[in-house]
PDB file of C-alpha atoms and ligand atoms in Angstrom:
ATOM      1  CA  MET Q   4       0.000   0.000   0.000  1.00  0.00           C
ATOM      2  CA  ASN Q   5       1.339   3.434  -0.943  1.00  0.00           C
ATOM      3  CA  LEU Q   6       0.019   6.509   0.849  1.00  0.00           C
ATOM      4  CA  VAL Q   7       0.465  10.247   1.029  1.00  0.00           C
ATOM      5  CA  VAL Q   8      -0.149  11.985   4.356  1.00  0.00           C
ATOM      6  CA  PHE Q   9      -0.586  15.689   3.980  1.00  0.00           C
ATOM      7  CA  GLY Q  10      -1.645  18.707   5.996  1.00  0.00           C
ATOM      8  CA  PRO Q  11      -0.266  21.957   7.414  1.00  0.00           C
ATOM      9  CA  PRO Q  12       2.854  22.087   9.591  1.00  0.00           C
ATOM     10  CA  GLY Q  13       1.919  20.878  13.078  1.00  0.00           C
ATOM     11  CA  ALA Q  14      -1.077  18.839  11.889  1.00  0.00           C
ATOM     12  CA  GLY Q  15       0.552  15.633  13.144  1.00  0.00           C
ATOM     13  CA  LYS Q  16       1.655  14.195   9.787  1.00  0.00           C
ATOM     14  CA  GLY Q  17       4.931  12.848  11.150  1.00  0.00           C
ATOM     15  CA  THR Q  18       3.352  11.337  14.284  1.00  0.00           C
ATOM     16  CA  GLN Q  19       0.544   9.645  12.362  1.00  0.00           C
ATOM     17  CA  ALA Q  20       2.779   8.508   9.491  1.00  0.00           C
ATOM     18  CA  ARG Q  21       5.155   6.945  12.009  1.00  0.00           C
ATOM     19  CA  MET Q  22       2.398   4.974  13.757  1.00  0.00           C
ATOM     20  CA  LEU Q  23       0.809   3.933  10.482  1.00  0.00           C
ATOM     21  CA  ALA Q  24       4.160   2.772   9.109  1.00  0.00           C
ATOM     22  CA  GLU Q  25       4.765   0.628  12.200  1.00  0.00           C
ATOM     23  CA  ALA Q  26       1.257  -0.848  12.171  1.00  0.00           C
ATOM     24  CA  ARG Q  27       1.257  -1.742   8.472  1.00  0.00           C
ATOM     25  CA  GLY Q  28       4.915  -2.551   7.857  1.00  0.00           C
ATOM     26  CA  LEU Q  29       5.381   0.382   5.505  1.00  0.00           C
ATOM     27  CA  VAL Q  30       8.350   2.704   5.221  1.00  0.00           C
ATOM     28  CA  GLN Q  31       7.857   6.350   6.207  1.00  0.00           C
ATOM     29  CA  LEU Q  32       9.497   8.721   3.747  1.00  0.00           C
ATOM     30  CA  SER Q  33       9.694  12.245   5.134  1.00  0.00           C
ATOM     31  CA  THR Q  34      11.242  14.810   2.797  1.00  0.00           C
ATOM     32  CA  GLY Q  35      11.644  17.147   5.804  1.00  0.00           C
ATOM     33  CA  ASP Q  36      13.757  14.502   7.611  1.00  0.00           C
ATOM     34  CA  MET Q  37      15.800  13.793   4.472  1.00  0.00           C
ATOM     35  CA  LEU Q  38      16.468  17.483   3.923  1.00  0.00           C
ATOM     36  CA  ARG Q  39      17.375  18.095   7.594  1.00  0.00           C
ATOM     37  CA  ALA Q  40      19.830  15.175   7.377  1.00  0.00           C
ATOM     38  CA  ALA Q  41      21.342  16.694   4.212  1.00  0.00           C
ATOM     39  CA  VAL Q  42      21.737  20.083   5.932  1.00  0.00           C
ATOM     40  CA  ALA Q  43      23.330  18.464   9.018  1.00  0.00           C
ATOM     41  CA  ALA Q  44      25.748  16.468   6.844  1.00  0.00           C
ATOM     42  CA  GLU Q  45      26.549  19.602   4.784  1.00  0.00           C
ATOM     43  CA  THR Q  46      26.060  17.761   1.477  1.00  0.00           C
ATOM     44  CA  ASP Q  47      25.624  19.684  -1.797  1.00  0.00           C
ATOM     45  CA  ILE Q  48      21.852  19.353  -1.478  1.00  0.00           C
ATOM     46  CA  GLY Q  49      22.072  20.441   2.162  1.00  0.00           C
ATOM     47  CA  LYS Q  50      23.913  23.613   1.189  1.00  0.00           C
ATOM     48  CA  GLN Q  51      21.323  24.406  -1.484  1.00  0.00           C
ATOM     49  CA  VAL Q  52      18.303  24.045   0.812  1.00  0.00           C
ATOM     50  CA  LYS Q  53      19.624  25.349   4.154  1.00  0.00           C
ATOM     51  CA  GLU Q  54      18.398  28.915   3.787  1.00  0.00           C
ATOM     52  CA  ALA Q  55      14.919  27.988   2.523  1.00  0.00           C
ATOM     53  CA  MET Q  56      14.454  25.568   5.412  1.00  0.00           C
ATOM     54  CA  GLU Q  57      15.617  28.014   8.044  1.00  0.00           C
ATOM     55  CA  THR Q  58      13.270  30.698   6.771  1.00  0.00           C
ATOM     56  CA  GLY Q  59      10.194  28.503   6.375  1.00  0.00           C
ATOM     57  CA  GLN Q  60      10.106  28.490   2.573  1.00  0.00           C
ATOM     58  CA  LEU Q  61       9.730  25.487   0.319  1.00  0.00           C
ATOM     59  CA  CYS Q  62      12.822  23.937  -1.231  1.00  0.00           C
ATOM     60  CA  PRO Q  63      13.070  23.651  -5.052  1.00  0.00           C
ATOM     61  CA  ASP Q  64      10.762  21.045  -6.595  1.00  0.00           C
ATOM     62  CA  GLU Q  65      13.600  19.392  -8.612  1.00  0.00           C
ATOM     63  CA  ILE Q  66      15.566  18.641  -5.449  1.00  0.00           C
ATOM     64  CA  VAL Q  67      12.754  17.016  -3.477  1.00  0.00           C
ATOM     65  CA  ILE Q  68      11.429  15.137  -6.504  1.00  0.00           C
ATOM     66  CA  ARG Q  69      14.888  13.640  -7.081  1.00  0.00           C
ATOM     67  CA  LEU Q  70      15.174  12.647  -3.403  1.00  0.00           C
ATOM     68  CA  ILE Q  71      11.851  10.811  -3.489  1.00  0.00           C
ATOM     69  CA  SER Q  72      12.410   9.246  -6.878  1.00  0.00           C
ATOM     70  CA  ASP Q  73      15.716   7.713  -5.696  1.00  0.00           C
ATOM     71  CA  ARG Q  74      14.269   6.646  -2.346  1.00  0.00           C
ATOM     72  CA  VAL Q  75      11.111   4.756  -3.454  1.00  0.00           C
ATOM     73  CA  ASP Q  76      13.254   2.188  -5.287  1.00  0.00           C
ATOM     74  CA  GLU Q  77      15.057   0.999  -2.175  1.00  0.00           C
ATOM     75  CA  PRO Q  78      14.173  -2.501  -0.922  1.00  0.00           C
ATOM     76  CA  ASP Q  79      12.684  -1.372   2.424  1.00  0.00           C
ATOM     77  CA  GLY Q  80       9.773   0.108   0.438  1.00  0.00           C
ATOM     78  CA  ALA Q  81       8.775  -3.241  -1.075  1.00  0.00           C
ATOM     79  CA  ASN Q  82       5.639  -3.455   1.141  1.00  0.00           C
ATOM     80  CA  GLY Q  83       4.765   0.130   0.348  1.00  0.00           C
ATOM     81  CA  PHE Q  84       5.528   3.613   1.612  1.00  0.00           C
ATOM     82  CA  ILE Q  85       3.979   6.584   3.342  1.00  0.00           C
ATOM     83  CA  LEU Q  86       5.019   9.925   1.927  1.00  0.00           C
ATOM     84  CA  ASP Q  87       5.096  12.464   4.740  1.00  0.00           C
ATOM     85  CA  GLY Q  88       5.539  16.071   3.610  1.00  0.00           C
ATOM     86  CA  PHE Q  89       5.626  15.230  -0.103  1.00  0.00           C
ATOM     87  CA  PRO Q  90       4.091  16.284  -2.467  1.00  0.00           C
ATOM     88  CA  ARG Q  91       3.826  19.896  -1.358  1.00  0.00           C
ATOM     89  CA  THR Q  92       3.140  21.577  -4.707  1.00  0.00           C
ATOM     90  CA  VAL Q  93       1.050  20.642  -7.737  1.00  0.00           C
ATOM     91  CA  ALA Q  94       4.291  20.226  -9.732  1.00  0.00           C
ATOM     92  CA  GLN Q  95       5.489  17.674  -7.155  1.00  0.00           C
ATOM     93  CA  ALA Q  96       2.139  15.832  -7.295  1.00  0.00           C
ATOM     94  CA  GLU Q  97       2.374  15.616 -11.086  1.00  0.00           C
ATOM     95  CA  ALA Q  98       5.956  14.393 -10.854  1.00  0.00           C
ATOM     96  CA  LEU Q  99       4.878  11.783  -8.286  1.00  0.00           C
ATOM     97  CA  ASP Q 100       2.124  10.479 -10.591  1.00  0.00           C
ATOM     98  CA  ALA Q 101       4.618  10.227 -13.434  1.00  0.00           C
ATOM     99  CA  LEU Q 102       7.301   8.485 -11.416  1.00  0.00           C
ATOM    100  CA  LEU Q 103       4.871   5.981  -9.884  1.00  0.00           C
ATOM    101  CA  LYS Q 104       3.501   5.159 -13.327  1.00  0.00           C
ATOM    102  CA  ASP Q 105       7.025   4.674 -14.554  1.00  0.00           C
ATOM    103  CA  LYS Q 106       7.792   2.255 -11.708  1.00  0.00           C
ATOM    104  CA  ASN Q 107       4.459   0.446 -12.089  1.00  0.00           C
ATOM    105  CA  LYS Q 108       3.291   1.531  -8.666  1.00  0.00           C
ATOM    106  CA  ASP Q 109       0.055   3.139  -7.536  1.00  0.00           C
ATOM    107  CA  LEU Q 110      -1.095   5.603  -4.912  1.00  0.00           C
ATOM    108  CA  ASP Q 111      -3.821   3.982  -2.783  1.00  0.00           C
ATOM    109  CA  ALA Q 112      -4.926   6.953  -0.697  1.00  0.00           C
ATOM    110  CA  VAL Q 113      -4.122  10.530   0.209  1.00  0.00           C
ATOM    111  CA  VAL Q 114      -4.826  11.272   3.864  1.00  0.00           C
ATOM    112  CA  GLU Q 115      -5.463  14.952   4.535  1.00  0.00           C
ATOM    113  CA  ILE Q 116      -5.115  15.946   8.204  1.00  0.00           C
ATOM    114  CA  LYS Q 117      -7.123  19.139   8.521  1.00  0.00           C
ATOM    115  CA  VAL Q 118      -6.416  21.655  11.313  1.00  0.00           C
ATOM    116  CA  ASP Q 119      -7.160  25.385  11.627  1.00  0.00           C
ATOM    117  CA  ASP Q 120      -4.191  27.770  11.732  1.00  0.00           C
ATOM    118  CA  ASP Q 121      -4.860  29.125  15.233  1.00  0.00           C
ATOM    119  CA  LEU Q 122      -4.219  25.679  16.764  1.00  0.00           C
ATOM    120  CA  LEU Q 123      -1.037  25.045  14.832  1.00  0.00           C
ATOM    121  CA  VAL Q 124       1.335  27.686  16.154  1.00  0.00           C
ATOM    122  CA  GLY Q 125       0.952  26.478  19.772  1.00  0.00           C
ATOM    123  CA  ARG Q 126       1.366  22.883  18.695  1.00  0.00           C
ATOM    124  CA  ILE Q 127       4.568  23.505  16.793  1.00  0.00           C
ATOM    125  CA  THR Q 128       6.338  25.828  19.203  1.00  0.00           C
ATOM    126  CA  GLY Q 129       5.873  23.296  22.067  1.00  0.00           C
ATOM    127  CA  ARG Q 130       7.146  20.209  20.317  1.00  0.00           C
ATOM    128  CA  PHE Q 131      10.415  18.338  20.755  1.00  0.00           C
ATOM    129  CA  THR Q 132      11.876  14.976  19.777  1.00  0.00           C
ATOM    130  CA  CYS Q 133      13.964  12.260  21.401  1.00  0.00           C
ATOM    131  CA  ALA Q 134      17.492  12.714  20.033  1.00  0.00           C
ATOM    132  CA  ASN Q 135      18.074   8.960  20.149  1.00  0.00           C
ATOM    133  CA  CYS Q 136      14.936   7.285  18.709  1.00  0.00           C
ATOM    134  CA  GLY Q 137      13.033  10.191  17.161  1.00  0.00           C
ATOM    135  CA  GLU Q 138       9.862   9.775  19.269  1.00  0.00           C
ATOM    136  CA  GLY Q 139       7.874  13.036  19.200  1.00  0.00           C
ATOM    137  CA  TYR Q 140       6.636  14.922  22.297  1.00  0.00           C
ATOM    138  CA  HIS Q 141       4.876  18.159  23.201  1.00  0.00           C
ATOM    139  CA  GLU Q 142       5.260  20.244  26.354  1.00  0.00           C
ATOM    140  CA  THR Q 143       1.493  20.397  26.959  1.00  0.00           C
ATOM    141  CA  PHE Q 144      -0.189  17.762  24.823  1.00  0.00           C
ATOM    142  CA  ARG Q 145       2.263  14.887  25.058  1.00  0.00           C
ATOM    143  CA  PRO Q 146       4.962  15.238  27.705  1.00  0.00           C
ATOM    144  CA  PRO Q 147       7.097  12.156  28.472  1.00  0.00           C
ATOM    145  CA  LYS Q 148       5.568  10.047  31.296  1.00  0.00           C
ATOM    146  CA  ARG Q 149       8.710  10.610  33.376  1.00  0.00           C
ATOM    147  CA  PRO Q 150       9.881  14.201  32.907  1.00  0.00           C
ATOM    148  CA  GLY Q 151      13.075  14.373  30.862  1.00  0.00           C
ATOM    149  CA  VAL Q 152      13.092  10.654  29.949  1.00  0.00           C
ATOM    150  CA  CYS Q 153      11.953   9.241  26.588  1.00  0.00           C
ATOM    151  CA  ASP Q 154       9.027   6.801  27.071  1.00  0.00           C
ATOM    152  CA  LYS Q 155      10.224   4.658  24.225  1.00  0.00           C
ATOM    153  CA  CYS Q 156      13.998   4.277  24.632  1.00  0.00           C
ATOM    154  CA  GLY Q 157      14.871   5.866  28.011  1.00  0.00           C
ATOM    155  CA  SER Q 158      17.182   8.489  26.510  1.00  0.00           C
ATOM    156  CA  THR Q 159      17.443  11.837  28.307  1.00  0.00           C
ATOM    157  CA  GLU Q 160      18.568  13.788  25.228  1.00  0.00           C
ATOM    158  CA  PHE Q 161      15.947  15.750  23.284  1.00  0.00           C
ATOM    159  CA  THR Q 162      16.125  18.111  20.319  1.00  0.00           C
ATOM    160  CA  ARG Q 163      13.974  20.900  18.919  1.00  0.00           C
ATOM    161  CA  ARG Q 164      13.776  21.827  15.256  1.00  0.00           C
ATOM    162  CA  GLU Q 165      15.356  25.157  14.405  1.00  0.00           C
ATOM    163  CA  ASP Q 166      12.369  26.119  12.254  1.00  0.00           C
ATOM    164  CA  ASP Q 167       9.850  25.521  15.067  1.00  0.00           C
ATOM    165  CA  ASN Q 168       9.814  29.163  16.179  1.00  0.00           C
ATOM    166  CA  GLU Q 169       6.775  31.412  15.795  1.00  0.00           C
ATOM    167  CA  GLU Q 170       8.085  33.638  12.999  1.00  0.00           C
ATOM    168  CA  THR Q 171       9.145  30.716  10.806  1.00  0.00           C
ATOM    169  CA  VAL Q 172       5.976  28.783  11.591  1.00  0.00           C
ATOM    170  CA  ARG Q 173       3.875  31.663  10.266  1.00  0.00           C
ATOM    171  CA  ARG Q 174       5.887  31.641   7.022  1.00  0.00           C
ATOM    172  CA  ARG Q 175       5.502  27.881   6.744  1.00  0.00           C
ATOM    173  CA  LEU Q 176       1.732  28.296   7.123  1.00  0.00           C
ATOM    174  CA  THR Q 177       1.665  30.938   4.380  1.00  0.00           C
ATOM    175  CA  ALA Q 178       3.621  28.597   2.089  1.00  0.00           C
ATOM    176  CA  TYR Q 179       1.173  25.824   2.960  1.00  0.00           C
ATOM    177  CA  HIS Q 180      -1.890  27.866   1.999  1.00  0.00           C
ATOM    178  CA  SER Q 181      -0.501  29.223  -1.236  1.00  0.00           C
ATOM    179  CA  GLU Q 182       1.473  26.237  -2.525  1.00  0.00           C
ATOM    180  CA  THR Q 183       0.259  23.044  -0.855  1.00  0.00           C
ATOM    181  CA  GLU Q 184      -3.472  23.559  -0.307  1.00  0.00           C
ATOM    182  CA  PRO Q 185      -4.201  23.459  -4.073  1.00  0.00           C
ATOM    183  CA  LEU Q 186      -3.443  19.729  -3.766  1.00  0.00           C
ATOM    184  CA  VAL Q 187      -6.868  19.278  -2.155  1.00  0.00           C
ATOM    185  CA  ASP Q 188      -8.419  20.059  -5.543  1.00  0.00           C
ATOM    186  CA  TYR Q 189      -5.771  18.050  -7.360  1.00  0.00           C
ATOM    187  CA  TYR Q 190      -6.558  14.877  -5.408  1.00  0.00           C
ATOM    188  CA  SER Q 191     -10.276  15.405  -4.695  1.00  0.00           C
ATOM    189  CA  GLY Q 192     -11.305  14.348  -8.177  1.00  0.00           C
ATOM    190  CA  THR Q 193      -9.426  11.047  -7.908  1.00  0.00           C
ATOM    191  CA  GLY Q 194     -11.597   9.433  -5.197  1.00  0.00           C
ATOM    192  CA  ARG Q 195      -8.473   8.661  -3.164  1.00  0.00           C
ATOM    193  CA  MET Q 196      -8.730  11.640  -0.805  1.00  0.00           C
ATOM    194  CA  LYS Q 197      -9.529  10.817   2.852  1.00  0.00           C
ATOM    195  CA  THR Q 198      -9.923  13.860   5.076  1.00  0.00           C
ATOM    196  CA  VAL Q 199      -9.671  13.529   8.867  1.00  0.00           C
ATOM    197  CA  ASP Q 200     -10.128  16.067  11.665  1.00  0.00           C
ATOM    198  CA  GLY Q 201      -6.623  16.755  12.984  1.00  0.00           C
ATOM    199  CA  ALA Q 202      -7.824  19.020  15.817  1.00  0.00           C
ATOM    200  CA  GLN Q 203      -8.556  15.887  17.889  1.00  0.00           C
ATOM    201  CA  ASP Q 204      -5.976  14.168  20.103  1.00  0.00           C
ATOM    202  CA  ILE Q 205      -3.394  11.776  18.646  1.00  0.00           C
ATOM    203  CA  ALA Q 206      -5.360   8.599  19.428  1.00  0.00           C
ATOM    204  CA  SER Q 207      -8.598   9.861  17.853  1.00  0.00           C
ATOM    205  CA  VAL Q 208      -6.839  11.039  14.705  1.00  0.00           C
ATOM    206  CA  LYS Q 209      -5.195   7.612  14.473  1.00  0.00           C
ATOM    207  CA  GLU Q 210      -8.626   5.958  14.762  1.00  0.00           C
ATOM    208  CA  GLN Q 211     -10.104   8.186  12.070  1.00  0.00           C
ATOM    209  CA  ILE Q 212      -7.242   7.309   9.735  1.00  0.00           C
ATOM    210  CA  GLU Q 213      -7.609   3.587  10.407  1.00  0.00           C
ATOM    211  CA  GLU Q 214     -11.306   3.834   9.646  1.00  0.00           C
ATOM    212  CA  ALA Q 215     -10.678   5.816   6.462  1.00  0.00           C
ATOM    213  CA  LEU Q 216      -8.215   3.180   5.269  1.00  0.00           C
ATOM    214  CA  SER Q 217     -10.155   0.146   6.501  1.00  0.00           C
ATOM    215  CA  GLY Q 218     -11.446  -0.858   3.084  1.00  0.00           C
ATOM    216  CA  LEU Q 219      -7.979  -0.756   1.503  1.00  0.00           C
TER     217      LEU Q 219
HETATM  218  P1  AMP W   4       8.629  19.306   7.375  1.00  0.00           P
HETATM  219  O1  AMP W   4       9.560  18.518   8.247  1.00  0.00           O
HETATM  220  O2  AMP W   4       7.803  18.439   6.476  1.00  0.00           O
HETATM  221  O3  AMP W   4       7.807  20.305   8.146  1.00  0.00           O
HETATM  222  O4  AMP W   4       9.565  20.167   6.387  1.00  0.00           O
HETATM  223  C1  AMP W   4      10.481  21.113   6.882  1.00  0.00           C
HETATM  224  C2  AMP W   4      10.992  22.012   5.760  1.00  0.00           C
HETATM  225  O5  AMP W   4      11.633  21.217   4.766  1.00  0.00           O
HETATM  226  C3  AMP W   4       9.915  22.792   5.016  1.00  0.00           C
HETATM  227  O6  AMP W   4       9.568  24.010   5.652  1.00  0.00           O
HETATM  228  C4  AMP W   4      10.604  23.024   3.660  1.00  0.00           C
HETATM  229  O7  AMP W   4      11.594  24.044   3.755  1.00  0.00           O
HETATM  230  C5  AMP W   4      11.354  21.697   3.452  1.00  0.00           C
HETATM  231  N1  AMP W   4      10.542  20.688   2.744  1.00  0.00           N
HETATM  232  C6  AMP W   4      10.130  19.469   3.237  1.00  0.00           C
HETATM  233  N2  AMP W   4       9.434  18.787   2.335  1.00  0.00           N
HETATM  234  C7  AMP W   4       9.384  19.577   1.223  1.00  0.00           C
HETATM  235  C8  AMP W   4       8.780  19.438  -0.054  1.00  0.00           C
HETATM  236  N3  AMP W   4       8.082  18.339  -0.400  1.00  0.00           N
HETATM  237  N4  AMP W   4       8.937  20.452  -0.942  1.00  0.00           N
HETATM  238  C9  AMP W   4       9.639  21.558  -0.636  1.00  0.00           C
HETATM  239  N5  AMP W   4      10.218  21.769   0.558  1.00  0.00           N
HETATM  240  C10 AMP W   4      10.102  20.783   1.488  1.00  0.00           C
END
């Protein structure tokens, strides 16, 4: 099964994609994670995208399309993949259709996680991640059970994304509305669009997604 999970920054795409990938044996492909890794490793791609990422703008379509095109061929995606944060423009969606056709693969569903802007800023500015296993947390909505200790792996090291500050979040939301939201129209006509209410807590969003995908 191949899926796209899409929605505004802070909607919970990464959290839901991670749980869905574990439950269904799929690989989660996050262009944001790939690009952050490229920036940290100071690769050529990393150098080209660093400024856009730090300022909350989208990176060039050609770069992210190439990343995904190379990645979907790897053996860990044999059961299927969940694209998290890609496509983010109509040009990327068209490129995805073309590359899947070329590889004889199909897109089974596009899960839209819908959340109003006023909720998102608070969600994003409070979030942090285990530096060891990548488990996601939030100061208010999902603190670790034991303060300062990761529930999943016991690590005491956590990180915050550099672009999770209010000013950059607002720019990321603007980019979402102007460049990514048109994908709702792009996918609506295909019958593969499943919209869930992302304002609910993590467990209820997970349930909604499971229900939306139950027939697949
Ligand atoms: P994310 O982790 O999905 O919130 O992405 C973080 C940042 O990476 C975004 O603000 C963009 O600068 C960049 N990025 C991630 N995915 C894409 C994409 N599909 N197209 C363009 N830029 C992207």
